[in-house]
Short mmCIF file of N, CA and C in Angstrom, two decimals:
data_model
loop_
_atom_site.label_atom_id
_atom_site.label_comp_id
_atom_site.label_asym_id
_atom_site.label_seq_id
_atom_site.Cartn_x
_atom_site.Cartn_y
_atom_site.Cartn_z
N MET A 1 -69.16 -75.54 -47.45
CA MET A 1 -67.32 -75.88 -46.98
C MET A 1 -66.94 -74.97 -47.45
N LYS A 2 -67.31 -74.41 -47.58
CA LYS A 2 -66.63 -72.95 -47.76
C LYS A 2 -66.52 -72.32 -46.39
N THR A 3 -67.77 -72.01 -46.33
CA THR A 3 -68.16 -71.24 -45.20
C THR A 3 -67.81 -71.55 -43.82
N VAL A 4 -67.22 -72.60 -43.68
CA VAL A 4 -67.15 -73.85 -42.65
C VAL A 4 -65.57 -73.17 -42.89
N PHE A 5 -64.63 -73.22 -43.96
CA PHE A 5 -63.86 -72.81 -44.00
C PHE A 5 -63.02 -71.37 -43.52
N SER A 6 -63.82 -70.60 -43.73
CA SER A 6 -63.84 -69.55 -43.57
C SER A 6 -64.33 -68.99 -41.70
N LEU A 7 -65.03 -70.03 -41.61
CA LEU A 7 -65.20 -69.51 -40.01
C LEU A 7 -63.97 -70.11 -38.96
N THR A 8 -63.78 -71.11 -39.22
CA THR A 8 -62.81 -71.89 -38.96
C THR A 8 -61.30 -70.82 -38.91
N ALA A 9 -61.00 -70.17 -39.95
CA ALA A 9 -59.82 -69.64 -40.37
C ALA A 9 -59.82 -68.33 -39.49
N ALA A 10 -60.92 -67.36 -39.22
CA ALA A 10 -61.45 -66.69 -38.86
C ALA A 10 -61.05 -67.40 -36.89
N ALA A 11 -61.78 -68.08 -36.93
CA ALA A 11 -61.89 -68.51 -35.12
C ALA A 11 -60.17 -68.63 -34.55
N MET A 12 -59.33 -68.61 -35.69
CA MET A 12 -58.36 -69.12 -35.65
C MET A 12 -57.29 -68.23 -35.11
N MET A 13 -58.03 -67.17 -36.45
CA MET A 13 -56.86 -65.63 -36.23
C MET A 13 -57.10 -65.09 -34.92
N ALA A 14 -58.33 -65.04 -34.53
CA ALA A 14 -59.14 -64.64 -33.09
C ALA A 14 -57.95 -65.62 -32.75
N LEU A 15 -57.96 -66.36 -31.86
CA LEU A 15 -57.30 -67.35 -30.97
C LEU A 15 -56.38 -67.05 -30.91
N SER A 16 -55.36 -66.98 -31.73
CA SER A 16 -54.19 -66.53 -32.72
C SER A 16 -53.41 -65.11 -31.41
N GLY A 17 -54.30 -64.40 -31.67
CA GLY A 17 -54.59 -63.38 -31.20
C GLY A 17 -54.56 -62.50 -29.89
N SER A 18 -54.76 -63.52 -29.51
CA SER A 18 -55.92 -63.42 -27.99
C SER A 18 -53.90 -64.39 -26.91
N VAL A 19 -53.88 -65.69 -27.60
CA VAL A 19 -53.07 -65.85 -26.99
C VAL A 19 -51.84 -65.18 -27.02
N SER A 20 -51.82 -64.63 -28.04
CA SER A 20 -49.98 -63.64 -27.98
C SER A 20 -50.32 -62.84 -27.19
N ALA A 21 -51.65 -62.17 -27.07
CA ALA A 21 -51.72 -60.98 -26.19
C ALA A 21 -51.56 -61.13 -24.37
N ALA A 22 -52.26 -62.07 -24.24
CA ALA A 22 -52.37 -63.27 -23.13
C ALA A 22 -50.15 -63.46 -22.32
N SER A 23 -50.05 -63.80 -23.57
CA SER A 23 -48.82 -64.30 -22.90
C SER A 23 -47.63 -64.11 -23.17
N ALA A 24 -47.77 -62.03 -22.76
CA ALA A 24 -47.36 -61.07 -22.42
C ALA A 24 -46.37 -61.06 -21.15
N PHE A 25 -45.02 -60.96 -21.53
CA PHE A 25 -44.39 -61.13 -20.21
C PHE A 25 -44.53 -60.40 -19.20
N SER A 26 -44.86 -60.49 -17.97
CA SER A 26 -45.27 -59.11 -16.61
C SER A 26 -44.53 -60.02 -15.63
N LEU A 27 -43.91 -58.81 -15.16
CA LEU A 27 -43.41 -58.95 -13.33
C LEU A 27 -45.07 -58.11 -12.44
N SER A 28 -44.45 -59.14 -11.13
CA SER A 28 -45.65 -58.54 -9.92
C SER A 28 -45.48 -59.11 -8.61
N SER A 29 -45.62 -58.18 -7.61
CA SER A 29 -45.11 -58.78 -6.10
C SER A 29 -46.55 -58.52 -5.59
N ALA A 30 -46.76 -59.10 -4.78
CA ALA A 30 -47.60 -58.67 -3.63
C ALA A 30 -47.65 -58.08 -2.51
N ASP A 31 -46.35 -57.63 -3.09
CA ASP A 31 -45.68 -56.66 -1.28
C ASP A 31 -45.28 -56.10 -1.74
N ILE A 32 -45.38 -55.80 -2.91
CA ILE A 32 -44.88 -53.72 -3.64
C ILE A 32 -46.50 -53.11 -4.28
N PRO A 33 -47.02 -52.58 -2.94
CA PRO A 33 -47.81 -51.60 -3.00
C PRO A 33 -47.80 -50.50 -4.68
N ALA A 34 -48.77 -50.41 -5.56
CA ALA A 34 -49.28 -49.80 -6.46
C ALA A 34 -48.37 -47.82 -6.70
N ASP A 35 -47.96 -47.92 -5.28
CA ASP A 35 -47.20 -46.92 -5.74
C ASP A 35 -45.61 -46.85 -5.67
N PHE A 36 -45.30 -48.20 -5.40
CA PHE A 36 -43.75 -48.74 -5.16
C PHE A 36 -43.48 -48.29 -4.43
N ARG A 37 -43.83 -47.88 -3.14
CA ARG A 37 -42.82 -47.61 -2.07
C ARG A 37 -42.94 -49.05 -1.24
N LEU A 38 -41.71 -48.89 -0.65
CA LEU A 38 -41.82 -50.13 0.20
C LEU A 38 -41.46 -49.72 1.22
N THR A 39 -42.37 -51.01 2.20
CA THR A 39 -42.73 -50.83 3.72
C THR A 39 -41.28 -50.62 4.12
N GLN A 40 -40.68 -51.54 5.90
CA GLN A 40 -39.79 -50.92 6.73
C GLN A 40 -39.60 -52.60 6.35
N GLN A 41 -40.84 -53.14 6.10
CA GLN A 41 -40.28 -54.86 6.20
C GLN A 41 -38.72 -55.10 4.78
N HIS A 42 -39.42 -54.23 3.61
CA HIS A 42 -38.24 -54.49 2.50
C HIS A 42 -36.90 -53.61 2.87
N VAL A 43 -37.08 -52.98 3.45
CA VAL A 43 -36.11 -51.70 3.09
C VAL A 43 -34.54 -52.30 3.39
N PHE A 44 -33.23 -51.68 3.42
CA PHE A 44 -31.98 -52.65 3.74
C PHE A 44 -31.72 -52.57 5.29
N LYS A 45 -31.34 -52.70 6.09
CA LYS A 45 -30.64 -52.80 7.40
C LYS A 45 -29.41 -52.22 7.29
N GLY A 46 -29.19 -51.23 7.35
CA GLY A 46 -27.37 -50.76 7.14
C GLY A 46 -27.16 -49.44 6.74
N PHE A 47 -25.98 -49.17 7.05
CA PHE A 47 -25.91 -47.99 6.85
C PHE A 47 -26.41 -47.20 7.08
N GLY A 48 -27.12 -46.85 8.33
CA GLY A 48 -28.26 -46.10 8.38
C GLY A 48 -29.60 -45.62 8.03
N CYS A 49 -29.84 -47.18 7.52
CA CYS A 49 -31.56 -47.92 7.21
C CYS A 49 -31.69 -48.62 8.53
N SER A 50 -33.35 -48.55 8.57
CA SER A 50 -33.29 -49.50 9.66
C SER A 50 -35.09 -50.45 9.31
N GLY A 51 -34.94 -50.82 7.94
CA GLY A 51 -35.62 -52.02 7.70
C GLY A 51 -35.34 -53.27 7.89
N GLU A 52 -35.85 -54.13 7.76
CA GLU A 52 -36.22 -55.68 7.88
C GLU A 52 -35.02 -56.43 7.28
N ASN A 53 -34.74 -55.82 6.20
CA ASN A 53 -34.09 -56.98 5.01
C ASN A 53 -34.70 -57.91 4.42
N ILE A 54 -36.14 -57.51 4.48
CA ILE A 54 -37.11 -58.70 3.69
C ILE A 54 -36.79 -59.08 2.57
N SER A 55 -36.48 -59.79 1.46
CA SER A 55 -37.02 -59.55 0.17
C SER A 55 -37.95 -59.39 -0.47
N PRO A 56 -39.18 -58.85 -1.34
CA PRO A 56 -40.17 -58.99 -1.22
C PRO A 56 -40.52 -59.94 -2.49
N GLN A 57 -41.75 -60.26 -2.35
CA GLN A 57 -42.53 -61.39 -3.12
C GLN A 57 -41.88 -61.27 -4.55
N LEU A 58 -41.88 -62.01 -5.53
CA LEU A 58 -42.17 -61.71 -6.85
C LEU A 58 -42.17 -62.81 -7.85
N SER A 59 -43.37 -62.57 -8.73
CA SER A 59 -43.73 -63.30 -9.37
C SER A 59 -44.36 -62.92 -11.06
N TRP A 60 -43.42 -63.54 -11.59
CA TRP A 60 -43.00 -63.73 -12.95
C TRP A 60 -44.01 -64.25 -14.48
N ARG A 61 -44.53 -64.00 -14.88
CA ARG A 61 -45.20 -65.23 -15.81
C ARG A 61 -45.03 -64.72 -17.65
N ASN A 62 -44.70 -65.55 -17.85
CA ASN A 62 -44.74 -65.98 -19.28
C ASN A 62 -43.34 -65.36 -19.87
N PRO A 63 -41.90 -65.99 -19.46
CA PRO A 63 -40.87 -65.46 -19.61
C PRO A 63 -40.57 -65.74 -21.07
N PRO A 64 -39.79 -64.96 -22.11
CA PRO A 64 -39.08 -64.85 -23.53
C PRO A 64 -38.09 -66.62 -23.18
N ALA A 65 -38.88 -66.95 -24.68
CA ALA A 65 -38.05 -68.59 -24.85
C ALA A 65 -36.59 -68.38 -24.42
N GLY A 66 -35.83 -69.35 -23.88
CA GLY A 66 -34.35 -69.11 -23.40
C GLY A 66 -34.27 -68.15 -22.32
N THR A 67 -34.98 -67.67 -21.59
CA THR A 67 -34.63 -67.20 -20.11
C THR A 67 -34.19 -68.09 -19.25
N LYS A 68 -33.02 -67.79 -18.88
CA LYS A 68 -32.81 -69.02 -17.67
C LYS A 68 -32.39 -68.07 -16.16
N SER A 69 -32.35 -66.88 -16.06
CA SER A 69 -32.02 -66.09 -14.92
C SER A 69 -32.71 -64.51 -14.83
N TYR A 70 -33.02 -63.76 -14.22
CA TYR A 70 -33.42 -62.28 -14.13
C TYR A 70 -32.45 -61.75 -13.57
N ALA A 71 -32.56 -60.33 -13.49
CA ALA A 71 -31.57 -58.85 -12.86
C ALA A 71 -33.19 -58.24 -12.60
N ILE A 72 -33.02 -57.98 -11.15
CA ILE A 72 -33.80 -57.48 -10.20
C ILE A 72 -33.00 -55.73 -9.91
N THR A 73 -33.21 -55.03 -10.71
CA THR A 73 -32.56 -53.79 -9.75
C THR A 73 -33.77 -52.42 -9.55
N VAL A 74 -33.14 -51.60 -7.97
CA VAL A 74 -34.04 -50.97 -7.77
C VAL A 74 -33.40 -49.46 -7.70
N PHE A 75 -33.84 -48.51 -7.56
CA PHE A 75 -33.63 -47.34 -7.84
C PHE A 75 -33.36 -46.73 -6.02
N ASP A 76 -32.89 -45.61 -5.51
CA ASP A 76 -33.62 -45.16 -4.26
C ASP A 76 -33.42 -43.45 -4.72
N PRO A 77 -34.33 -42.81 -5.11
CA PRO A 77 -33.97 -41.80 -5.41
C PRO A 77 -34.09 -40.32 -3.95
N MET A 78 -34.39 -41.19 -2.53
CA MET A 78 -34.21 -40.25 -1.66
C MET A 78 -32.68 -41.15 -1.07
N ARG A 79 -32.27 -41.15 -1.56
CA ARG A 79 -30.32 -41.21 -1.27
C ARG A 79 -29.99 -40.69 -0.12
N LEU A 80 -28.40 -41.70 0.16
CA LEU A 80 -28.32 -41.08 1.51
C LEU A 80 -27.14 -39.76 1.07
N PRO A 81 -26.77 -39.13 1.91
CA PRO A 81 -26.16 -38.20 1.61
C PRO A 81 -24.82 -37.89 0.54
N GLU A 82 -24.37 -39.00 1.12
CA GLU A 82 -22.87 -39.04 0.68
C GLU A 82 -22.90 -39.61 -1.19
N ALA A 83 -24.71 -40.45 -1.50
CA ALA A 83 -24.98 -40.65 -2.65
C ALA A 83 -25.09 -40.00 -3.20
N ALA A 84 -24.45 -38.95 -4.23
CA ALA A 84 -25.64 -37.94 -5.20
C ALA A 84 -25.94 -38.69 -6.43
N GLY A 85 -27.26 -38.10 -6.78
CA GLY A 85 -27.94 -38.58 -7.54
C GLY A 85 -28.80 -40.07 -7.31
N GLY A 86 -28.71 -40.82 -6.22
CA GLY A 86 -29.46 -41.76 -6.17
C GLY A 86 -28.70 -43.20 -5.79
N THR A 87 -29.32 -44.00 -5.38
CA THR A 87 -28.40 -45.04 -4.89
C THR A 87 -29.26 -46.38 -5.37
N GLY A 88 -28.68 -47.20 -6.26
CA GLY A 88 -29.12 -48.62 -6.50
C GLY A 88 -28.96 -49.71 -5.98
N ARG A 89 -29.55 -50.53 -6.28
CA ARG A 89 -29.98 -51.78 -5.85
C ARG A 89 -29.94 -52.68 -6.67
N TRP A 90 -28.86 -54.03 -6.38
CA TRP A 90 -29.76 -54.90 -7.11
C TRP A 90 -28.88 -56.60 -6.82
#
C-alpha cells in the first residue's frame, strides 16, 4: 500500500509540473514571420507609408487569471525622419 501511495504521489507531482509548464502565457501570429518583419500587407497606410493597413492575425493561449483585455504595441526603428528615436504604434 505504501508503494502505491508513493507512485501515485510521484505521478501527481510529475503531472502538476507539466501542467504548469504547459499553461504558460503565449502570443503567436501566423502573419508575423520569425524575424518579426511585417509584410506590406500589415504596414500602415498614411504619413508616407504605402502598406495595406491590415491588422495581423494574433492568437494567445493561457492568459493570466482575471485578464479582461490586451494592449499590443509595436516599435518601428525605421522611423520617419521627423520622429526622432523611432515611432510606436498601438
